[in-house]
Short mmCIF file of C-alpha atoms and ligand atoms in Angstrom, two decimals:
data_model
loop_
_atom_site.label_atom_id
_atom_site.label_comp_id
_atom_site.label_asym_id
_atom_site.label_seq_id
_atom_site.Cartn_x
_atom_site.Cartn_y
_atom_site.Cartn_z
CA MET A 1 -95.15 -132.37 -174.28
CA LEU A 2 -96.48 -136.29 -175.90
CA GLY A 3 -99.28 -137.74 -174.32
CA ASN A 4 -101.69 -134.42 -173.93
CA ASP A 5 -104.20 -135.53 -176.02
CA ASP A 6 -105.24 -132.09 -176.68
CA TRP A 7 -101.84 -130.88 -177.95
CA TRP A 8 -103.49 -129.80 -181.38
CA ARG A 9 -105.43 -126.86 -180.22
CA ASP A 10 -102.41 -124.47 -179.57
CA ALA A 11 -99.37 -126.70 -181.77
CA VAL A 12 -97.20 -125.36 -183.93
CA VAL A 13 -96.60 -127.54 -186.79
CA TYR A 14 -94.34 -127.07 -189.67
CA GLN A 15 -95.17 -128.06 -192.92
CA VAL A 16 -92.63 -130.25 -194.51
CA TYR A 17 -93.09 -130.29 -198.27
CA PRO A 18 -90.66 -133.67 -199.16
CA ARG A 19 -89.42 -133.18 -202.39
CA SER A 20 -87.72 -129.58 -201.67
CA PHE A 21 -86.98 -130.16 -197.61
CA ALA A 22 -83.65 -132.10 -197.41
CA ASP A 23 -81.95 -134.64 -199.94
CA ALA A 24 -80.20 -137.12 -197.51
CA ASN A 25 -78.88 -139.35 -201.39
CA GLY A 26 -78.05 -136.57 -203.33
CA ASP A 27 -80.05 -137.29 -206.13
CA GLY A 28 -81.61 -133.48 -206.15
CA MET A 29 -84.91 -134.50 -204.37
CA GLY A 30 -85.58 -134.27 -200.87
CA ASP A 31 -86.59 -137.59 -199.11
CA LEU A 32 -87.34 -138.80 -196.29
CA GLU A 33 -83.65 -139.55 -194.29
CA GLY A 34 -83.26 -135.68 -195.26
CA VAL A 35 -86.25 -135.20 -193.02
CA ARG A 36 -84.90 -137.19 -190.27
CA ASP A 37 -81.10 -135.61 -190.60
CA ARG A 38 -82.92 -132.34 -189.80
CA LEU A 39 -85.15 -133.80 -186.68
CA ASP A 40 -82.44 -131.41 -184.50
CA TYR A 41 -83.01 -128.57 -186.46
CA LEU A 42 -86.67 -128.70 -186.05
CA ALA A 43 -86.79 -129.62 -182.33
CA GLY A 44 -84.48 -126.48 -181.99
CA LEU A 45 -86.54 -124.18 -183.87
CA GLY A 46 -89.45 -125.23 -181.62
CA VAL A 47 -92.26 -126.71 -183.46
CA ASP A 48 -94.46 -129.33 -181.39
CA ALA A 49 -95.10 -131.72 -185.18
CA ILE A 50 -94.43 -131.66 -188.83
CA TRP A 51 -97.09 -132.45 -191.31
CA LEU A 52 -95.18 -134.18 -194.61
CA SER A 53 -96.62 -133.54 -197.88
CA PRO A 54 -97.57 -136.58 -199.75
CA PHE A 55 -94.67 -138.93 -199.95
CA TYR A 56 -96.46 -141.82 -200.86
CA THR A 57 -95.79 -144.06 -204.45
CA SER A 58 -96.77 -141.71 -207.38
CA PRO A 59 -95.61 -140.76 -211.00
CA MET A 60 -95.29 -137.02 -209.25
CA ALA A 61 -98.13 -135.58 -211.93
CA ASP A 62 -98.87 -133.20 -209.14
CA GLY A 63 -96.30 -132.87 -206.73
CA GLY A 64 -97.11 -136.26 -205.02
CA TYR A 65 -100.58 -135.16 -204.82
CA ASP A 66 -101.33 -138.20 -207.11
CA VAL A 67 -100.95 -141.24 -205.28
CA ALA A 68 -100.70 -144.64 -206.67
CA ASP A 69 -100.24 -146.50 -203.56
CA TYR A 70 -101.84 -145.40 -200.02
CA ARG A 71 -99.42 -147.78 -198.11
CA ASP A 72 -95.95 -147.54 -199.46
CA VAL A 73 -93.37 -144.78 -199.52
CA ASP A 74 -91.85 -143.67 -203.08
CA PRO A 75 -88.60 -144.82 -203.68
CA MET A 76 -87.81 -141.28 -204.99
CA PHE A 77 -88.78 -140.66 -200.78
CA GLY A 78 -87.26 -143.73 -199.31
CA THR A 79 -89.08 -146.67 -198.07
CA ILE A 80 -91.47 -147.88 -195.54
CA ALA A 81 -88.78 -148.39 -193.10
CA ASP A 82 -87.33 -144.99 -193.27
CA PHE A 83 -90.51 -143.51 -192.63
CA ASP A 84 -91.03 -145.92 -189.24
CA ALA A 85 -87.54 -144.60 -188.40
CA LEU A 86 -88.20 -141.20 -189.37
CA ILE A 87 -91.30 -141.01 -186.93
CA ALA A 88 -89.76 -143.37 -183.96
CA ASP A 89 -86.84 -140.39 -183.90
CA ALA A 90 -89.01 -137.63 -184.20
CA HIS A 91 -91.38 -138.99 -181.03
CA ALA A 92 -87.88 -139.52 -179.56
CA LYS A 93 -87.37 -135.92 -179.95
CA GLY A 94 -90.80 -134.66 -178.54
CA ILE A 95 -92.15 -133.59 -182.52
CA ARG A 96 -95.37 -135.63 -183.50
CA VAL A 97 -95.98 -136.36 -187.20
CA ILE A 98 -98.92 -135.70 -189.31
CA VAL A 99 -99.31 -137.65 -192.94
CA ASP A 100 -101.14 -135.85 -195.83
CA LEU A 101 -104.36 -138.30 -196.98
CA VAL A 102 -105.41 -137.78 -200.34
CA PRO A 103 -108.93 -139.08 -200.25
CA ASN A 104 -110.60 -136.95 -203.16
CA HIS A 105 -108.68 -138.61 -205.94
CA SER A 106 -105.99 -141.35 -207.09
CA SER A 107 -103.10 -141.38 -209.67
CA ASP A 108 -104.86 -142.72 -212.57
CA GLN A 109 -101.36 -145.35 -212.11
CA HIS A 110 -103.46 -146.28 -209.09
CA PRO A 111 -104.33 -150.39 -209.50
CA TRP A 112 -108.17 -150.00 -209.34
CA PHE A 113 -108.09 -147.13 -212.81
CA LYS A 114 -105.12 -149.35 -214.02
CA ALA A 115 -107.39 -152.32 -214.19
CA GLY A 116 -110.67 -150.85 -214.91
CA LEU A 117 -112.70 -150.74 -211.95
CA ARG A 118 -114.89 -147.95 -213.14
CA ASP A 119 -117.58 -147.94 -210.48
CA ARG A 120 -114.53 -146.63 -208.05
CA TYR A 121 -113.91 -143.71 -210.03
CA ILE A 122 -116.73 -141.36 -211.80
CA PHE A 123 -117.60 -142.36 -214.87
CA ARG A 124 -120.19 -141.21 -217.43
CA ASP A 125 -121.61 -141.50 -221.00
CA GLU A 126 -121.29 -137.60 -221.67
CA PRO A 127 -119.24 -134.43 -219.57
CA ASN A 128 -121.26 -132.23 -217.87
CA ASP A 129 -119.83 -127.96 -218.22
CA TRP A 130 -117.84 -128.77 -214.64
CA GLU A 131 -113.85 -127.46 -214.55
CA SER A 132 -110.94 -128.77 -213.62
CA ILE A 133 -109.28 -126.51 -210.91
CA PHE A 134 -106.19 -126.45 -212.76
CA GLY A 135 -107.87 -125.10 -215.61
CA GLY A 136 -109.96 -127.04 -218.69
CA PRO A 137 -112.82 -129.41 -218.79
CA ALA A 138 -112.67 -131.80 -215.91
CA TRP A 139 -113.57 -134.67 -218.12
CA THR A 140 -110.97 -136.31 -220.15
CA GLN A 141 -112.34 -139.05 -222.10
CA SER A 142 -111.19 -142.75 -222.31
CA ALA A 143 -110.58 -145.23 -225.37
CA ASP A 144 -113.56 -146.90 -225.30
CA GLY A 145 -115.63 -143.18 -225.04
CA GLN A 146 -116.84 -142.96 -221.74
CA TRP A 147 -115.70 -139.87 -219.80
CA TYR A 148 -114.14 -139.93 -216.50
CA LEU A 149 -113.69 -136.47 -214.01
CA HIS A 150 -111.14 -135.31 -213.01
CA LEU A 151 -111.87 -132.13 -210.48
CA PHE A 152 -107.39 -131.58 -210.52
CA ALA A 153 -105.06 -133.06 -213.50
CA PRO A 154 -106.55 -135.77 -215.50
CA GLU A 155 -103.91 -138.14 -214.48
CA GLN A 156 -105.85 -137.55 -210.92
CA PRO A 157 -109.25 -139.22 -211.58
CA ASP A 158 -112.10 -138.16 -208.73
CA LEU A 159 -112.93 -141.52 -206.28
CA ASN A 160 -116.40 -142.18 -206.24
CA TRP A 161 -117.66 -142.15 -202.86
CA ASP A 162 -120.77 -143.47 -203.07
CA ASN A 163 -119.07 -147.22 -203.17
CA PRO A 164 -118.78 -148.84 -199.67
CA GLU A 165 -115.72 -150.15 -201.72
CA VAL A 166 -114.02 -146.86 -201.57
CA ARG A 167 -114.51 -146.42 -198.08
CA ALA A 168 -113.94 -149.15 -196.85
CA GLU A 169 -110.13 -148.77 -198.32
CA PHE A 170 -110.01 -145.62 -196.77
CA ARG A 171 -110.96 -146.44 -193.43
CA ASP A 172 -107.98 -149.44 -193.93
CA ILE A 173 -105.58 -146.59 -194.75
CA LEU A 174 -106.39 -144.30 -191.95
CA ARG A 175 -105.91 -147.17 -189.80
CA PHE A 176 -102.59 -148.44 -191.95
CA TRP A 177 -100.69 -144.90 -191.06
CA LEU A 178 -102.29 -144.81 -187.01
CA ASP A 179 -101.18 -148.35 -186.36
CA ARG A 180 -97.52 -147.11 -187.79
CA GLY A 181 -97.95 -144.41 -185.50
CA VAL A 182 -98.89 -141.32 -186.92
CA ASP A 183 -100.56 -138.03 -184.66
CA GLY A 184 -102.61 -136.85 -187.47
CA PHE A 185 -104.24 -136.22 -191.10
CA ARG A 186 -104.43 -133.56 -193.08
CA VAL A 187 -106.93 -134.03 -195.28
CA ASP A 188 -106.70 -132.67 -198.78
CA VAL A 189 -109.54 -131.35 -200.79
CA ALA A 190 -111.75 -132.29 -197.35
CA HIS A 191 -114.66 -130.45 -199.05
CA GLY A 192 -114.65 -133.07 -202.05
CA MET A 193 -115.51 -136.54 -202.41
CA ILE A 194 -119.13 -136.56 -202.38
CA LYS A 195 -120.98 -135.05 -205.84
CA ALA A 196 -124.50 -133.21 -205.86
CA ALA A 197 -126.78 -136.49 -207.35
CA GLY A 198 -126.80 -136.64 -210.93
CA LEU A 199 -124.01 -134.39 -211.52
CA PRO A 200 -125.72 -131.12 -212.35
CA ASP A 201 -124.10 -128.01 -214.07
CA VAL A 202 -122.99 -125.84 -212.68
CA GLY A 203 -124.84 -122.94 -215.51
CA PRO A 204 -123.39 -119.96 -217.09
CA LYS A 205 -120.61 -117.77 -215.37
CA ASP A 206 -118.59 -115.30 -215.88
CA GLY A 207 -115.07 -116.35 -215.53
CA PRO A 208 -113.65 -119.85 -214.82
CA GLN A 209 -115.33 -121.82 -212.29
CA ALA A 210 -112.03 -121.70 -210.05
CA GLU A 211 -112.98 -118.01 -209.48
CA MET A 212 -115.77 -119.24 -207.98
CA LEU A 213 -115.00 -121.15 -205.23
CA GLY A 214 -114.55 -119.66 -201.84
CA ASP A 215 -117.93 -117.33 -203.03
CA GLU A 216 -120.68 -119.74 -204.34
CA GLN A 217 -121.72 -123.01 -204.02
CA VAL A 218 -120.76 -125.69 -207.01
CA PRO A 219 -122.25 -129.47 -206.99
CA TYR A 220 -119.03 -130.67 -206.75
CA PHE A 221 -117.65 -129.10 -203.39
CA ASP A 222 -119.00 -128.91 -200.05
CA GLN A 223 -122.14 -131.15 -200.37
CA ASP A 224 -123.63 -132.38 -197.08
CA GLY A 225 -122.80 -135.85 -197.66
CA VAL A 226 -119.14 -135.46 -197.07
CA HIS A 227 -119.90 -134.99 -193.19
CA ASP A 228 -121.02 -138.53 -193.14
CA ILE A 229 -117.39 -139.65 -194.05
CA TYR A 230 -115.81 -137.98 -191.23
CA ARG A 231 -118.51 -139.06 -188.94
CA GLU A 232 -117.20 -142.44 -190.04
CA TRP A 233 -113.36 -141.63 -189.42
CA ARG A 234 -113.70 -139.94 -186.08
CA PRO A 235 -114.57 -143.16 -184.01
CA ILE A 236 -111.21 -144.33 -185.77
CA LEU A 237 -108.99 -141.51 -184.56
CA ASP A 238 -110.57 -141.99 -181.26
CA SER A 239 -110.03 -145.24 -180.81
CA TYR A 240 -106.70 -145.01 -180.71
CA PRO A 241 -104.48 -143.25 -177.80
CA GLY A 242 -102.46 -140.42 -177.63
CA GLY A 243 -104.88 -137.40 -179.30
CA ARG A 244 -104.95 -138.48 -182.97
CA MET A 245 -106.17 -135.54 -184.69
CA ALA A 246 -107.65 -134.48 -188.56
CA VAL A 247 -107.17 -130.97 -190.03
CA ALA A 248 -109.36 -130.23 -193.21
CA GLU A 249 -107.87 -128.51 -195.81
CA ALA A 250 -111.72 -127.04 -196.65
CA TRP A 251 -112.20 -124.29 -199.43
CA VAL A 252 -115.70 -123.13 -198.78
CA SER A 253 -118.19 -120.27 -199.26
CA SER A 254 -118.32 -119.33 -195.73
CA PRO A 255 -117.17 -119.44 -192.13
CA GLU A 256 -120.05 -121.18 -191.14
CA ARG A 257 -119.78 -124.02 -193.52
CA LEU A 258 -116.14 -124.43 -192.24
CA ALA A 259 -117.32 -124.63 -188.68
CA ARG A 260 -119.63 -127.87 -189.97
CA TYR A 261 -116.37 -129.85 -190.83
CA VAL A 262 -114.94 -129.24 -187.31
CA GLY A 263 -116.65 -131.23 -183.99
CA PRO A 264 -116.47 -133.91 -181.43
CA ASP A 265 -117.87 -136.43 -184.40
CA GLU A 266 -115.83 -134.92 -186.81
CA LEU A 267 -112.77 -133.40 -187.95
CA HIS A 268 -110.56 -131.47 -185.56
CA GLN A 269 -109.62 -128.79 -187.41
CA ALA A 270 -110.20 -126.90 -190.63
CA PHE A 271 -107.00 -124.49 -191.95
CA SER A 272 -108.68 -120.78 -191.88
CA PHE A 273 -107.46 -119.75 -195.37
CA ASP A 274 -108.98 -116.28 -194.71
CA PHE A 275 -105.84 -115.20 -192.64
CA MET A 276 -103.66 -115.66 -195.28
CA MET A 277 -105.28 -114.35 -198.26
CA ALA A 278 -105.49 -111.05 -196.11
CA ASP A 279 -103.85 -108.21 -196.92
CA PHE A 280 -100.76 -106.47 -194.88
CA HIS A 281 -103.52 -103.93 -193.31
CA ALA A 282 -104.85 -103.15 -189.64
CA LYS A 283 -108.06 -103.34 -190.93
CA SER A 284 -108.05 -106.63 -193.01
CA PHE A 285 -106.02 -108.30 -190.69
CA ARG A 286 -108.81 -107.46 -187.86
CA THR A 287 -111.89 -108.34 -189.64
CA VAL A 288 -110.26 -112.36 -190.73
CA ILE A 289 -109.59 -112.60 -187.11
CA GLU A 290 -112.80 -111.49 -185.69
CA LYS A 291 -114.37 -113.55 -188.20
CA ALA A 292 -112.19 -116.75 -187.29
CA LEU A 293 -112.63 -116.34 -183.33
CA LYS A 294 -116.30 -116.65 -184.26
CA GLU A 295 -116.00 -119.46 -185.49
CA SER A 296 -113.99 -121.29 -183.43
CA GLU A 297 -116.48 -120.32 -180.54
CA LEU A 298 -119.40 -121.60 -182.78
CA VAL A 299 -117.36 -124.84 -182.67
CA GLY A 300 -115.49 -125.27 -179.48
CA ALA A 301 -111.63 -125.62 -180.75
CA PRO A 302 -109.45 -123.00 -181.60
CA THR A 303 -108.68 -121.98 -185.18
CA THR A 304 -105.37 -122.93 -187.29
CA TRP A 305 -103.62 -120.17 -188.84
CA VAL A 306 -101.43 -119.87 -191.73
CA LEU A 307 -99.38 -117.66 -193.53
CA SER A 308 -98.03 -119.88 -196.10
CA ASN A 309 -98.15 -123.25 -198.05
CA HIS A 310 -96.95 -124.72 -200.96
CA ASP A 311 -99.97 -123.64 -202.84
CA LYS A 312 -99.87 -119.93 -202.17
CA PRO A 313 -97.08 -117.80 -203.19
CA ARG A 314 -94.35 -117.26 -199.91
CA HIS A 315 -95.73 -114.55 -197.09
CA VAL A 316 -92.68 -112.26 -198.01
CA THR A 317 -93.41 -111.86 -201.79
CA ARG A 318 -97.31 -111.77 -201.13
CA HIS A 319 -97.27 -108.86 -198.04
CA GLY A 320 -93.98 -107.23 -199.82
CA GLY A 321 -90.88 -107.49 -198.00
CA LEU A 322 -89.41 -109.41 -195.07
CA ALA A 323 -90.18 -106.65 -192.60
CA ARG A 324 -93.95 -107.17 -193.07
CA ALA A 325 -93.68 -111.07 -193.16
CA ARG A 326 -92.02 -111.14 -190.07
CA ALA A 327 -94.18 -108.49 -188.15
CA ALA A 328 -97.18 -110.86 -189.58
CA THR A 329 -95.98 -113.61 -187.96
CA LEU A 330 -95.28 -112.46 -184.77
CA LEU A 331 -99.16 -111.49 -185.38
CA MET A 332 -100.00 -114.94 -186.57
CA LEU A 333 -97.30 -116.62 -183.22
CA ALA A 334 -99.68 -114.38 -180.95
CA LEU A 335 -103.06 -115.65 -181.53
CA PRO A 336 -105.17 -118.39 -180.05
CA GLY A 337 -105.12 -121.82 -181.50
CA SER A 338 -102.41 -123.56 -183.57
CA ALA A 339 -100.34 -122.05 -186.49
CA TYR A 340 -98.84 -124.16 -189.64
CA LEU A 341 -95.66 -123.07 -190.51
CA TYR A 342 -94.17 -123.61 -194.09
CA ASN A 343 -90.83 -124.86 -194.82
CA GLY A 344 -88.40 -122.27 -195.46
CA GLU A 345 -90.35 -119.67 -193.76
CA GLU A 346 -88.47 -119.04 -190.88
CA LEU A 347 -85.41 -118.31 -192.94
CA GLY A 348 -87.55 -115.76 -194.82
CA LEU A 349 -87.73 -117.24 -197.76
CA PRO A 350 -89.32 -115.26 -201.03
CA GLU A 351 -91.11 -116.78 -203.70
CA VAL A 352 -89.09 -117.60 -206.67
CA LEU A 353 -90.51 -115.74 -209.56
CA ASP A 354 -87.62 -115.92 -212.44
CA LEU A 355 -87.85 -119.46 -212.74
CA PRO A 356 -87.80 -120.42 -216.36
CA ASP A 357 -91.09 -121.90 -217.77
CA GLU A 358 -89.54 -124.94 -219.22
CA LEU A 359 -88.84 -126.17 -215.42
CA ARG A 360 -91.57 -125.84 -213.92
CA GLN A 361 -93.47 -128.63 -212.99
CA ASP A 362 -97.02 -127.49 -211.56
CA PRO A 363 -99.68 -129.02 -213.77
CA ALA A 364 -101.45 -125.99 -213.08
CA PHE A 365 -99.15 -123.97 -214.86
CA LEU A 366 -99.56 -126.05 -217.96
CA ARG A 367 -103.36 -126.10 -217.90
CA ARG A 368 -104.04 -122.51 -216.31
CA GLY A 369 -100.70 -120.57 -216.58
CA GLU A 370 -101.00 -120.44 -213.09
CA SER A 371 -97.60 -122.24 -211.31
CA ARG A 372 -97.16 -122.82 -207.54
CA ASP A 373 -93.32 -123.92 -208.32
CA GLY A 374 -92.21 -120.94 -206.71
CA CYS A 375 -92.63 -121.60 -203.41
CA ARG A 376 -91.73 -125.34 -203.25
CA VAL A 377 -87.81 -124.51 -204.71
CA PRO A 378 -85.92 -126.23 -202.59
CA ILE A 379 -84.60 -125.36 -198.83
CA PRO A 380 -81.34 -123.25 -198.88
CA TRP A 381 -79.29 -125.04 -196.05
CA THR A 382 -75.42 -124.27 -196.23
CA ALA A 383 -74.03 -121.39 -197.34
CA ALA A 384 -72.08 -122.23 -199.81
CA PRO A 385 -72.61 -122.62 -203.46
CA GLY A 386 -75.25 -124.82 -204.14
CA CYS A 387 -77.01 -124.04 -200.48
CA GLY A 388 -76.20 -128.59 -199.80
CA TRP A 389 -78.04 -129.41 -202.63
CA ARG A 390 -76.22 -130.99 -205.93
CA ASP A 391 -78.32 -131.08 -208.93
CA PRO A 392 -81.89 -129.68 -207.10
CA TRP A 393 -85.06 -130.59 -209.17
CA LEU A 394 -85.78 -126.98 -209.24
CA PRO A 395 -82.46 -124.40 -209.26
CA ILE A 396 -81.78 -122.84 -205.91
CA PRO A 397 -81.22 -118.56 -206.64
CA GLU A 398 -77.76 -117.66 -206.02
CA GLY A 399 -78.65 -115.23 -203.69
CA TRP A 400 -79.97 -118.02 -201.43
CA ALA A 401 -76.83 -118.69 -199.90
CA ALA A 402 -77.33 -115.80 -197.65
CA LEU A 403 -80.70 -116.88 -196.92
CA SER A 404 -79.24 -120.00 -195.76
CA ALA A 405 -79.92 -121.94 -192.29
CA GLU A 406 -76.10 -122.23 -191.84
CA ALA A 407 -75.63 -118.09 -192.68
CA GLN A 408 -78.59 -117.35 -190.30
CA GLU A 409 -77.69 -119.62 -187.59
CA ASP A 410 -75.37 -116.77 -185.57
CA ASP A 411 -76.84 -114.08 -186.09
CA PRO A 412 -79.50 -112.75 -183.59
CA ASP A 413 -81.27 -110.76 -185.84
CA SER A 414 -81.75 -113.54 -188.15
CA THR A 415 -85.39 -114.30 -189.20
CA LEU A 416 -84.48 -118.19 -188.35
CA ASN A 417 -83.32 -116.79 -184.70
CA LEU A 418 -86.86 -114.58 -184.78
CA TYR A 419 -89.27 -117.86 -185.29
CA ARG A 420 -86.73 -119.68 -182.54
CA ALA A 421 -87.24 -116.57 -180.00
CA ALA A 422 -90.98 -116.53 -180.75
CA LEU A 423 -92.00 -120.18 -180.63
CA ARG A 424 -89.86 -120.37 -177.40
CA LEU A 425 -91.78 -117.46 -176.13
CA ARG A 426 -94.76 -119.17 -177.05
CA LYS A 427 -94.46 -122.32 -174.78
CA GLU A 428 -92.97 -119.71 -171.67
CA HIS A 429 -96.49 -118.12 -172.06
CA PRO A 430 -99.14 -120.37 -172.88
CA ALA A 431 -101.55 -117.47 -173.18
CA LEU A 432 -100.43 -116.40 -176.67
CA GLY A 433 -101.28 -119.78 -178.33
CA GLY A 434 -104.56 -119.97 -175.96
CA GLY A 435 -106.48 -117.25 -173.67
CA THR A 436 -108.45 -114.22 -175.01
CA VAL A 437 -108.43 -111.59 -177.63
CA THR A 438 -109.20 -108.08 -176.49
CA TRP A 439 -108.66 -105.11 -178.91
CA LEU A 440 -107.24 -102.16 -177.52
CA ASP A 441 -107.40 -99.12 -178.96
CA SER A 442 -105.42 -98.26 -181.52
CA PRO A 443 -104.67 -95.63 -183.89
CA LYS A 444 -105.05 -96.01 -187.58
CA ASP A 445 -103.33 -98.73 -189.37
CA VAL A 446 -102.18 -100.13 -185.93
CA LEU A 447 -103.28 -103.35 -184.36
CA VAL A 448 -103.37 -103.50 -180.50
CA ILE A 449 -104.56 -106.78 -178.92
CA GLU A 450 -104.62 -107.86 -175.37
CA ARG A 451 -103.31 -111.50 -174.88
CA ASP A 452 -104.48 -112.84 -170.97
CA PRO A 453 -103.40 -109.75 -168.98
CA GLY A 454 -100.31 -108.15 -169.61
CA LEU A 455 -99.29 -109.23 -172.71
CA VAL A 456 -99.79 -107.31 -175.22
CA VAL A 457 -99.47 -107.51 -179.55
CA VAL A 458 -98.69 -104.22 -181.57
CA LEU A 459 -98.86 -104.82 -185.20
CA ASN A 460 -97.94 -101.08 -187.20
CA THR A 461 -99.16 -101.72 -190.86
CA GLY A 462 -98.94 -97.90 -191.64
CA GLU A 463 -96.61 -95.56 -193.09
CA GLU A 464 -95.68 -93.28 -189.58
CA PRO A 465 -93.87 -94.95 -186.64
CA VAL A 466 -96.33 -94.86 -183.36
CA ARG A 467 -95.80 -94.09 -180.22
CA LEU A 468 -98.10 -95.95 -177.91
CA ASP A 469 -98.22 -95.81 -173.54
CA LEU A 470 -97.38 -99.13 -173.40
CA ALA A 471 -95.03 -98.84 -170.29
CA GLY A 472 -93.27 -102.52 -169.87
CA GLU A 473 -90.77 -105.36 -171.35
CA VAL A 474 -90.78 -105.93 -175.29
CA LEU A 475 -90.68 -109.65 -175.36
CA LEU A 476 -89.75 -109.98 -179.13
CA SER A 477 -90.18 -107.25 -181.58
CA SER A 478 -89.93 -108.18 -185.35
CA GLY A 479 -87.79 -105.41 -186.34
CA PRO A 480 -85.39 -102.77 -184.40
CA LEU A 481 -87.46 -100.34 -182.29
CA ALA A 482 -87.10 -96.62 -182.15
CA THR A 483 -84.91 -95.53 -179.19
CA ASP A 484 -87.70 -93.74 -178.24
CA GLY A 485 -90.14 -97.05 -178.16
CA SER A 486 -92.09 -96.13 -180.61
CA VAL A 487 -92.98 -98.96 -183.42
CA PRO A 488 -91.77 -98.16 -186.95
CA PRO A 489 -93.65 -98.97 -189.75
CA ASP A 490 -94.39 -102.89 -190.82
CA THR A 491 -93.11 -104.43 -187.24
CA ALA A 492 -94.92 -105.82 -184.60
CA VAL A 493 -93.86 -105.85 -181.00
CA TRP A 494 -94.75 -108.46 -178.17
CA PHE A 495 -94.75 -106.65 -174.53
CA GLN A 496 -95.34 -107.95 -171.68
CA ARG A 497 -96.99 -105.03 -169.28
C1 LIG B 501 -104.42 -129.51 -202.47
C2 LIG B 501 -103.14 -129.60 -202.29
C3 LIG B 501 -102.56 -129.52 -203.53
C4 LIG B 501 -102.86 -129.89 -204.68
C5 LIG B 501 -104.43 -130.50 -204.22
C6 LIG B 501 -105.13 -131.84 -205.88
O1 LIG B 501 -105.17 -128.27 -202.77
O2 LIG B 501 -102.70 -128.72 -201.32
O3 LIG B 501 -101.18 -128.84 -203.87
O4 LIG B 501 -102.69 -130.01 -206.02
O5 LIG B 501 -105.01 -130.66 -203.31
O6 LIG B 501 -104.91 -133.03 -205.08
#
C-alpha cells in the first residue's frame, strides 16, 4: 500500500482527536503514546491513514487549534520523539499519517505575538464590523489601544499573510514535518489567511455573520489570493517522494468555489461538507452526491466524504439513531473517493448532550452558546467502569461501557465489526472506492446506486420495507434484512449481482 503516489484518492482516513483518543500515561488526556498503543486496533479496523488533530505546543484555548510552537509536541501529548516513534510504527503497519496545519492564526502565546511583532499579525487603529466565528467581534484591543484581528477566539490572532516572513515560516514548517515523514496535511481554515484589501466592512445583515458563511462571500474568507499560497506549497509537497498530499478544510459558497482549491498546482483534495450536512433522506443524499461528483469531475480528483468530525454533532445523533448512522456509513463507504472517519464513530458513539456547562471547554460555548464538546468525549476502550480512562478530561457517560471497543469486539453485529467488514470489502472490491456511479430507478425514499457493473448499493430512508428485484448475494447490510429479502427502513445494503 505505501509507495502508491495516488493512495489518497480512495483512502479511508481515520481522524484522531488526540486529547480524547487514548491515554497511555493515565493523566486523563489522550496522548501520542496512546495512539501508538492503538495502531493494531486501527490496522485491524482497516484504515489506510490517520489524521491527527493538533498535538503541537498549545495553551489549548481552542483544543490545540491555537498553536504556540508549530514544530514541537505539547508535553500533554508527549514529545517529538514520541511522534517519530508513532510515525515509524504506523508506517511499519501500512498506515499513513496526516497532520493538521493551522496557518490562519497562531496562539497568542506564540513567540511572535508575545514579542509584539505586529507586522506578522493584523493590527489596526480602529476595528471594522467583522465578527468572530465563535461569536462576538473579531477584534480585541491590546494594551496600547490598537486592535488585532481574530476570526476565532481572542487567543487566536490571525496571521498576516501579506508578510513574506509569515509565508517563509510556513514553507519551513511544511518541510519540517515532511522531513519527519508525514504523508500529508489537513489544512485548517484553508479559505482564510488572505483578507480583502483595506479590510472592508461586511455591511448590514440580518443575523450573525457566521450564519452567512457557506452562502455568501465575506471579505475575510475565500479571497483569490489564498490560491497563491497553495501554488507556493504544492511544489514543496511534490518534491518529496511517496505521494505527500494536502486536504483543505474550506467552507465556501459553492462547489465551483471549492473546486478552485484542488488541482495539480494547488491542494489534492477539499472536504465536501455537503454530505455531512445532508438530511437522512434519499433525495437530499442524492442531491449532494450528484453535486460532489460533478465537482470532482471539474477538478479531476475524487471527492472526500465525511459524516462526523470534531466540529459537528456525531452522526448517530444528527441522523436520529444508530440504525440510520450505520446505513449512512455504508452509503458513504460505497461512494467513489476517500472517506474520513472520526474516532469513535466505528463504535456508534452518539453525541453527548448533557455535559454540565462548567465542564465544557469549547471557546464557542462561552461566546456563542454552541458547544462542540459533546463529540469530543473520550473514546471508551474497555467494558470496565471508567472505560479504560482514569479521570478523563470530559466525563464518559456510564452507558458507554456497553459501547466500548472491548464490548463490541466479539459481537458479529456490532458497529465496530460492521466498519471492519465494510473496510475489508472496500479493499476486496476496489470499485467501491473508485469507479462510476449509476443511479437506478428506485421507489420513493430509496436510493439505488450501481457501482461498477454488478455492485449495487441500496439505502431505504422511507418508513416501509422495500422489496427490490435484485437477485444476488448480500455482501453487507447495515442491519438485519427481512426473511423475504426486503430492505427495512433506515437500512443500507451492498449487493453483488
Ligand atoms: C477549524 C477546526 C476547528 C477550529 C477552527 C479554528 O474549523 O476544525 O476545530 O476551532 O478551525 O482553528
